[in-house]
Coordinates of C-alpha atoms and ligand atoms in Angstrom, one line a residue:
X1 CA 27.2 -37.0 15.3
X2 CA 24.4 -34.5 15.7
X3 CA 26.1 -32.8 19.3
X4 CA 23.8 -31.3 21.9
X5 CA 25.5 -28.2 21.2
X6 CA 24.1 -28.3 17.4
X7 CA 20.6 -29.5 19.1
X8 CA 20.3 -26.5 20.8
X9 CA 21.5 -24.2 17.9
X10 CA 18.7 -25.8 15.9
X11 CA 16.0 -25.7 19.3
X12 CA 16.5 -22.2 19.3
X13 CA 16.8 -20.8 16.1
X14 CA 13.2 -22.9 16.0
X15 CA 11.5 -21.2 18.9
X16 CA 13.5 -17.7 17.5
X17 CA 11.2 -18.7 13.9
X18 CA 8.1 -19.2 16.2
X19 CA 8.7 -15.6 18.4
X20 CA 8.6 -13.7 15.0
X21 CA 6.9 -15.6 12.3
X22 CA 5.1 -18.4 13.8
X23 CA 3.2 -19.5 10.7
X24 CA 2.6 -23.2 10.2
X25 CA -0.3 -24.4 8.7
X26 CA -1.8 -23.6 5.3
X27 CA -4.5 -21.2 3.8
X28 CA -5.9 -20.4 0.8
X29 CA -5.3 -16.5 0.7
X30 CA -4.5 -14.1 -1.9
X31 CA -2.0 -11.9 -1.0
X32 CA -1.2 -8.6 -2.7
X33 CA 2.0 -6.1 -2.4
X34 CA 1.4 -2.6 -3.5
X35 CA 4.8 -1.8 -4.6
X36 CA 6.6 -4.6 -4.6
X37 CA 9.3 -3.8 -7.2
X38 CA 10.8 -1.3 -4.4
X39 CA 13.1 -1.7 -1.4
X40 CA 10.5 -2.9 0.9
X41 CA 8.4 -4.7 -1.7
X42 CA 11.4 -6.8 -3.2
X43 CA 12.5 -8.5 0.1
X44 CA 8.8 -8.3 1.7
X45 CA 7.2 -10.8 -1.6
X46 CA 10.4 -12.8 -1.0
X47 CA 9.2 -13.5 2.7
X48 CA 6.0 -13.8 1.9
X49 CA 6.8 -16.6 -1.0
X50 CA 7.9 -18.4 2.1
X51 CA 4.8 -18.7 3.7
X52 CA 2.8 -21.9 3.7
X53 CA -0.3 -19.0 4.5
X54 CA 0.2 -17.6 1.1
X55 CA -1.5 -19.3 -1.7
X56 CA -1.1 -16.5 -4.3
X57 CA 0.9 -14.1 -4.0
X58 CA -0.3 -11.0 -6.3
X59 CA 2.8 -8.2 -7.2
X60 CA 1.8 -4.9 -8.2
X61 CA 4.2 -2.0 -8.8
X62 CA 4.7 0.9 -11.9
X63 CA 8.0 -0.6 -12.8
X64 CA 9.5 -4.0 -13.2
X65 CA 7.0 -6.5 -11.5
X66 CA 6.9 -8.9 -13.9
X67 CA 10.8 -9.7 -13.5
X68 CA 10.5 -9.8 -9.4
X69 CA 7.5 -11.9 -10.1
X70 CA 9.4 -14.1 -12.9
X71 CA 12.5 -14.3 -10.3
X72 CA 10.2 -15.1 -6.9
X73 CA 8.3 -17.8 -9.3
X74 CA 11.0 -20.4 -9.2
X75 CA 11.3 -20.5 -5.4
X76 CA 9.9 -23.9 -4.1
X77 CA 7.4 -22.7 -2.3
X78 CA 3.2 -23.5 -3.0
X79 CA 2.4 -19.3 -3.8
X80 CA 1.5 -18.5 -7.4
X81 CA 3.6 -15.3 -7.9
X82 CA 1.6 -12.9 -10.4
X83 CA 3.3 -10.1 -11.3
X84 CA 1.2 -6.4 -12.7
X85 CA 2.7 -3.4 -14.0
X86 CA 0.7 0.0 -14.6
X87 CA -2.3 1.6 -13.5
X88 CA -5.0 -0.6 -16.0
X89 CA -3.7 -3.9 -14.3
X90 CA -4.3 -2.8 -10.8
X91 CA -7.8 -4.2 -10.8
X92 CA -6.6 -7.1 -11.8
X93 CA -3.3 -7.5 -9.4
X94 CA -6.1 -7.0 -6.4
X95 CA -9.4 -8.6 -7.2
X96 CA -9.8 -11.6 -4.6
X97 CA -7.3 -10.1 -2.0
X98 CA -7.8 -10.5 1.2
X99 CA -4.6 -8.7 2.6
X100 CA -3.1 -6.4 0.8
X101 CA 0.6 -4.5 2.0
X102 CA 1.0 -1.2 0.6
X103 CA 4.9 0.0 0.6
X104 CA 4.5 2.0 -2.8
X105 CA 5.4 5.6 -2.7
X106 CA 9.3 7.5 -1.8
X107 CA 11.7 6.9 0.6
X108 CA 13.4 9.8 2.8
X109 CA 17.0 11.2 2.3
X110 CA 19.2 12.9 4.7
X111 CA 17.5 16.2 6.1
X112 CA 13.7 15.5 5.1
X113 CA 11.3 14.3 7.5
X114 CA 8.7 11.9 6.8
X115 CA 6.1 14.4 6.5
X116 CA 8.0 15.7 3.8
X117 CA 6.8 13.1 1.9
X118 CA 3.4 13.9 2.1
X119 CA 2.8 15.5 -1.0
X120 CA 4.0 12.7 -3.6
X121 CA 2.8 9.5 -1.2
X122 CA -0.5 11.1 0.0
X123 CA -1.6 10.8 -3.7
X124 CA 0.2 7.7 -4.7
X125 CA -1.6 6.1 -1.2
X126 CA -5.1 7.6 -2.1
X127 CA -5.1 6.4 -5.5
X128 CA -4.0 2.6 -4.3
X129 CA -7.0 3.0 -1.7
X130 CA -9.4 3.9 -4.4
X131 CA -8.2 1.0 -6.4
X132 CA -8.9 -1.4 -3.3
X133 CA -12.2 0.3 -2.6
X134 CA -13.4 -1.0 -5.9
X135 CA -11.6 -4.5 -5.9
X136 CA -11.1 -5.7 -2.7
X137 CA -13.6 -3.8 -0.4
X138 CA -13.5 -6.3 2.2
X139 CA -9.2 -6.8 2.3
X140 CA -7.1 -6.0 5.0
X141 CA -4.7 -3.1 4.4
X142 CA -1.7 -2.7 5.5
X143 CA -0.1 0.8 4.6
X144 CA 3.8 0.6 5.2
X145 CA 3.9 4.3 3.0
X146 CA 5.5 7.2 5.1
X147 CA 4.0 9.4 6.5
X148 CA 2.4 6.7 8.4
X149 CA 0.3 9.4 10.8
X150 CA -1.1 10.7 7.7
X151 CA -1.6 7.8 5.3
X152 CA -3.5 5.9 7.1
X153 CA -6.4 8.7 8.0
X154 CA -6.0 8.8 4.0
X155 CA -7.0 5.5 3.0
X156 CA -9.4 5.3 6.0
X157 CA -11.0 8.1 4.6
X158 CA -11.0 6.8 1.1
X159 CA -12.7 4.0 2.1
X160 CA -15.3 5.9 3.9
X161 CA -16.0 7.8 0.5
X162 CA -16.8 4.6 -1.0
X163 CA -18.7 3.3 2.0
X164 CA -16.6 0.2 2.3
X165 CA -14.5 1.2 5.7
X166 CA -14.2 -1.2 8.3
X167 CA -12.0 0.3 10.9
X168 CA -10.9 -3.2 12.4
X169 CA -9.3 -4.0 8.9
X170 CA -7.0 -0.8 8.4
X171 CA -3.5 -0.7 9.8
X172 CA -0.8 1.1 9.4
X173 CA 2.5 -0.9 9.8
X174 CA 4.5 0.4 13.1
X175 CA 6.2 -3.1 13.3
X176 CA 9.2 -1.6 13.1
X177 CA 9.4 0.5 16.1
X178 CA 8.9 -2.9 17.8
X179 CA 11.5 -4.7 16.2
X180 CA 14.2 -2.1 16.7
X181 CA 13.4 -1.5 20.1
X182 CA 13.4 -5.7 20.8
X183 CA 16.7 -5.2 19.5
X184 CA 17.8 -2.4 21.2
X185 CA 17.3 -3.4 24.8
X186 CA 18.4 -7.3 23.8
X187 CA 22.1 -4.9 22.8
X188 CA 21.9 -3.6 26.4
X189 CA 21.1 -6.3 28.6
X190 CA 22.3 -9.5 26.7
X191 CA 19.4 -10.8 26.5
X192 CA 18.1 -12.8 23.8
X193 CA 16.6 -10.6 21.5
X194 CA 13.8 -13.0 20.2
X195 CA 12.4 -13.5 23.9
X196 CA 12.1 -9.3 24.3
X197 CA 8.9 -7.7 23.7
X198 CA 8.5 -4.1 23.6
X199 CA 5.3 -2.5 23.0
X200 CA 5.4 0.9 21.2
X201 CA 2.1 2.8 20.9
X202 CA 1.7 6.2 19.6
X203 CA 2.6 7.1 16.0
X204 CA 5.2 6.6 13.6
X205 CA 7.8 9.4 13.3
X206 CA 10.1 11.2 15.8
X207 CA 8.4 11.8 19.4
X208 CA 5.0 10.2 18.3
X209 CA 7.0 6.5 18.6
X210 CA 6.8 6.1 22.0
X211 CA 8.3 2.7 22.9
X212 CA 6.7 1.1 26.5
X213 CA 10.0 0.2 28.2
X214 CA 7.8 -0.2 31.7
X215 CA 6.0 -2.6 30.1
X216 CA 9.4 -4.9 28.1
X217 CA 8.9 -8.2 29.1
X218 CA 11.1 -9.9 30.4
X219 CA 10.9 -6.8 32.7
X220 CA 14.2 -4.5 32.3
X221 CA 15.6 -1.8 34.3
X222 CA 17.2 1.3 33.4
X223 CA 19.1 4.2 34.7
X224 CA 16.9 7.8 33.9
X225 CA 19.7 8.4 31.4
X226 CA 19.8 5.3 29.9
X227 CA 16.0 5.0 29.5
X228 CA 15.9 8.7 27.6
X229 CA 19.0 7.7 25.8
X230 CA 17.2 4.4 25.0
X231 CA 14.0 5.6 24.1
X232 CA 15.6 8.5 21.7
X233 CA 17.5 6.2 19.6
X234 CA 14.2 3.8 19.3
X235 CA 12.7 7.2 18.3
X236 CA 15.3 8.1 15.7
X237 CA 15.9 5.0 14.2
X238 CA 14.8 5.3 11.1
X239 CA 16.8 8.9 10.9
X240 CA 19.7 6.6 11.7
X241 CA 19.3 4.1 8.9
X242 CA 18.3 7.2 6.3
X243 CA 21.8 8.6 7.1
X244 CA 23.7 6.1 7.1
X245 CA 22.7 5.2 3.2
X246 CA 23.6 8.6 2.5
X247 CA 21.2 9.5 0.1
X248 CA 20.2 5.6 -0.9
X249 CA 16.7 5.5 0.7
X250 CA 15.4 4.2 4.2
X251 CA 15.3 1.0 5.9
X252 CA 14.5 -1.6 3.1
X253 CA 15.1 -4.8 4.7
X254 CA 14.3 -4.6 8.4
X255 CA 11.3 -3.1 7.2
X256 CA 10.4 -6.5 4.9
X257 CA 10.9 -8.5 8.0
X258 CA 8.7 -6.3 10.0
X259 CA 6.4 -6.0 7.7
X260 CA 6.6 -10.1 6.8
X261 CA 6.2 -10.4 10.7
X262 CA 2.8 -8.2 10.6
X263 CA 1.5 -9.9 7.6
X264 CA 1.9 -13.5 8.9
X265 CA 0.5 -12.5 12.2
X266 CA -2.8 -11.1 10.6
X267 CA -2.9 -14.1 8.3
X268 CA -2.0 -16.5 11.6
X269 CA -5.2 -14.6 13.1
X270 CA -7.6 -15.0 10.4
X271 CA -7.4 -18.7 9.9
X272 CA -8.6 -18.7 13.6
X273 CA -4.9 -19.0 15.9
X274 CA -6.3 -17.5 19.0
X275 CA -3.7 -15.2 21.2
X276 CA -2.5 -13.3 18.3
X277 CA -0.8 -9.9 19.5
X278 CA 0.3 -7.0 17.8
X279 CA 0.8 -3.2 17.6
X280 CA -0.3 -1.2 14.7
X281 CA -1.4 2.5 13.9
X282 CA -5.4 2.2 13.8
X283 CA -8.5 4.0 14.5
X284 CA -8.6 4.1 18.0
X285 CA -11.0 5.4 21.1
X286 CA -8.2 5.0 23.1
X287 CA -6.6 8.5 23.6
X288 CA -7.3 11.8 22.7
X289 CA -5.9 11.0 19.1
X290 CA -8.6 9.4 16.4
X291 CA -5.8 7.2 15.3
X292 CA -3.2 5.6 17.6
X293 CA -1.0 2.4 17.9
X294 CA -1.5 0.5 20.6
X295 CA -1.3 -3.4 21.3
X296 CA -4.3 -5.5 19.6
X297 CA -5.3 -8.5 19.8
X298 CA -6.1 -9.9 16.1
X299 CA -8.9 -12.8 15.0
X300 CA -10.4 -13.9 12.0
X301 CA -11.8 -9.9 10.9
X302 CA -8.8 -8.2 11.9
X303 CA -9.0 -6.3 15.1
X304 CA -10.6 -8.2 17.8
X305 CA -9.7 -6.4 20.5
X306 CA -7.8 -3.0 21.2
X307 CA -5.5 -4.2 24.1
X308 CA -4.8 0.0 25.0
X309 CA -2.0 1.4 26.5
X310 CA -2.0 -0.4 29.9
X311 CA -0.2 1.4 32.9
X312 CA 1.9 3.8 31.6
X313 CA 5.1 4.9 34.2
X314 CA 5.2 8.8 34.5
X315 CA 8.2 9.4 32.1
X316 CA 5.5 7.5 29.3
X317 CA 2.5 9.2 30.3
X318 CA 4.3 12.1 29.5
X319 CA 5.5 11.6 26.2
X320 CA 1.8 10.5 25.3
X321 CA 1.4 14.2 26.0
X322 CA 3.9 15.7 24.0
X323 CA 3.0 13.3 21.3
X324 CA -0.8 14.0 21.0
X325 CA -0.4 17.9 19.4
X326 CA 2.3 16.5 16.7
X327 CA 0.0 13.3 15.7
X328 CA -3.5 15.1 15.8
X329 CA -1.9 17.7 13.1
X330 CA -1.0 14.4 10.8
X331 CA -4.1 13.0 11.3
X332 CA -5.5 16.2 10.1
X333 CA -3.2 16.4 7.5
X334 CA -4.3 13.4 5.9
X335 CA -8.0 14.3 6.4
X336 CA -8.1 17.8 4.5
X337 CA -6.3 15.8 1.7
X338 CA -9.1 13.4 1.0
X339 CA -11.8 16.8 1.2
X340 CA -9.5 18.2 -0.7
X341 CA -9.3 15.6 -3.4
X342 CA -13.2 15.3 -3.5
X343 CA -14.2 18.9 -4.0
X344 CA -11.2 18.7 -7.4
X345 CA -13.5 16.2 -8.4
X346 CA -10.8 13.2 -8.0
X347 CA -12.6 9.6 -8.4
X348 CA -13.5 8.3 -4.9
Ligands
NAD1 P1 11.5 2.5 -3.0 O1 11.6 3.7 -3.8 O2 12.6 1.6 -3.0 O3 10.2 1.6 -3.5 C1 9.0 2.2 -3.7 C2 8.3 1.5 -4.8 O4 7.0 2.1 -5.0 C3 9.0 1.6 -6.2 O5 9.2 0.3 -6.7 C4 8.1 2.4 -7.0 O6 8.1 2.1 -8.4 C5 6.7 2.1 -6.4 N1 5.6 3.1 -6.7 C6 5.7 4.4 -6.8 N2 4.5 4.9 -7.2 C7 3.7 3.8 -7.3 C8 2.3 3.7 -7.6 N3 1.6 4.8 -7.9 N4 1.8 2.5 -7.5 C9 2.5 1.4 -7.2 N5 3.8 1.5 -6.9 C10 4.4 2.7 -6.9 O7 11.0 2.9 -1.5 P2 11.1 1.9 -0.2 O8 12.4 2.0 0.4 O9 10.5 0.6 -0.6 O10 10.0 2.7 0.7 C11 8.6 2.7 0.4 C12 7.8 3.5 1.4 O11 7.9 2.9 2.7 C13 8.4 4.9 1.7 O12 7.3 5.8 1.8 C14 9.1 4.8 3.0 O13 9.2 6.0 3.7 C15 8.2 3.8 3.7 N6 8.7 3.1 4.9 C16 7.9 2.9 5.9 C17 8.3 2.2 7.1 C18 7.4 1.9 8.2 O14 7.9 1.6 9.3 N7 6.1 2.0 8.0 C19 9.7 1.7 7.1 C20 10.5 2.0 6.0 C21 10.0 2.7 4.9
LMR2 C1 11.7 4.0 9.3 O1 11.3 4.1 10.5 O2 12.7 3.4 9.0 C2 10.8 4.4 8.2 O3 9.7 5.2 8.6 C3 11.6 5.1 7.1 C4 12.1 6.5 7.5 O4 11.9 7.4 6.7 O5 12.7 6.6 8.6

């Protein structure tokens, strides 16, 4: 007998499916994954072959994509899985996108920071950017790449170059932060981590994630120690996962469900679900910081509306501050690269 007990299992593992990837109806999109032979990319075009929003699902990496693709193939699911290998099928793997995810590029080990990464992503990032510039000038991007702070003003810029940039379809991916610190405070309270929202605005790396604990709902309350305890471990999170694989990479798979979550929201939005809420790393106007991640609410052209920052408690306004310095030097970062790159007579 089906017992009230099971009922309610399956009621709220149902409404736990709606909280993160509430995706029901179907759409004709093309889908591409920039990387999608790696850690992220593997798991992230295995979610995405899930989803009744995906009609072709387009895998693009330097190594081994036509195996993931051959593998992610036989799943039951309507998505036409094309896999492309190597720089001269690029064009190919993103004409007719209309989101594309870009996790290609290295991983962190123990001691580096993400801007450490700068030098082999920044190039890895630009040259994806360029590629979707010419193939897909009107796709969403998604860049998942570390340094986030950096790679974003990158492909922005990149975009500009070619005079295809539309600021309401550029995100970078801080999904994460979100995620973890849902988690997080579900650990401390007991409360069910799939009804917690916690906005996190800023950036994404060290004191430029700056997670919104005034503004958790259902609203929370913490001792001062506990919040700064709290809000340090949402900060170092990712430093957390990096050492514990010991050498092994970063977050793989809570990044391809945060990522899967971002994805299916933006696709949710653009087939017209109103209400659609979510933070990411864009341009903004709504700080002192050209880019910034607040909440936004999404529609059919990706950003509809830039939510902002709302009240922020003293202990957040604060860290906005001691953010802004770190983040504008990113941004910057990432800028010079792209003048850089022109004046060596790179292809824009
Ligand atoms: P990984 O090394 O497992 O996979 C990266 C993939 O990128 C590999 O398959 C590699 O072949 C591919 N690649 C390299 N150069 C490429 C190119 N020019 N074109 C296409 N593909 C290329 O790494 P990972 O663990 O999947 O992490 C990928 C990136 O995501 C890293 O930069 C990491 O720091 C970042 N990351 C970001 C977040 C976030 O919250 N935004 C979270 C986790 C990881
Ligand atoms: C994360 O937050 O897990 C990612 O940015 C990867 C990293 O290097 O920490």
């Amino acid at each position: 007998m089906f017992s009230r007990v099971m009922f309610s299992r399956v009621l709220r593992s149902a409404v736990s499916i709606a909280h993160s990837f509430c995706s029901s109806s179907q759409s004709n999109t093309k889908v591409a994954v920039l990387g999608a032979s790696g850690g992220i990319g593997q798991p992230l075009s295995l979610l995405l072959k899930k989803s009744p929003l995906v009609s072709q699902l387009s895998l693009y990496d330097v190594v081994h994509t036509l195996g993931v693709a051959a593998d992610l193939s036989h799943i039951e699911t309507r998505a036409q899985v094309t896999g492309y290998v190597g720089p001269e099928q690029l064009p190919e793997a993103l004409k007719g996108s209309e989101v594309v995810l870009i996790p290609a590029g290295v991983p962190r080990k123990p001691g580096m920071t993400r801007d450490d990464l700068f030098d082999i992503n920044a190039s890895i990032v630009a040259t994806l950017a360029d590629a979707c510039a010419r193939n897909c000038p009107d796709a969403m991007l998604a860049v998942i790449t570390n340094p986030v702070n950096s790679t974003v003003p990158i492909v922005s810029d990149i975009l500009k170059k070619h005079g295809v940039y539309n600021s309401k379809r550029v995100f970078g991916v801080t999904t994460l932060d979100i995620v973890r610190a849902n988690s997080f405070v579900a650990e401390l309270t007991g409360l069910d981590p799939a009804q917690v929202n916690v906005p996190v605005v800023g950036g994404h790396a060290g004191k430029t994630i700056i997670p919104l604990l005034s503004q958790c709902t259902p609203k929370v309350e913490f001792t001062e120690d506990t919040l700064a305890a709290l809000t340090h471990r949402i900060q170092e999170a990712g430093t957390e996962v990096v050492k514990a694989k010991a050498g092994a990479g970063s977050a793989t798979l809570s990044m391809a469900y945060a990522g899967a979550r971002f994805a299916l929201s933006l696709l949710d939005a653009m087939n017209g679900k109103e209400g659609v809420k979510e933070c990411a790393f864009v341009r903004s106007e709504e700080g002192e910081c050209t880019y910034f991640s607040t909440p936004l609410l999404l529609g059919t052209n990706g950003v509809k509306r830039n939510l902002g920052l709302g009240k922020l408690s003293a202990f957040e306004e604060k860290l906005v501050a001691e953010a802004s310095k770190e983040l504008k030097a990113s941004i910057r970062k990432g800028e010079d690269f792209v003048r850089q790159r022109a004046t060596e007579g790179e292809p824009q």
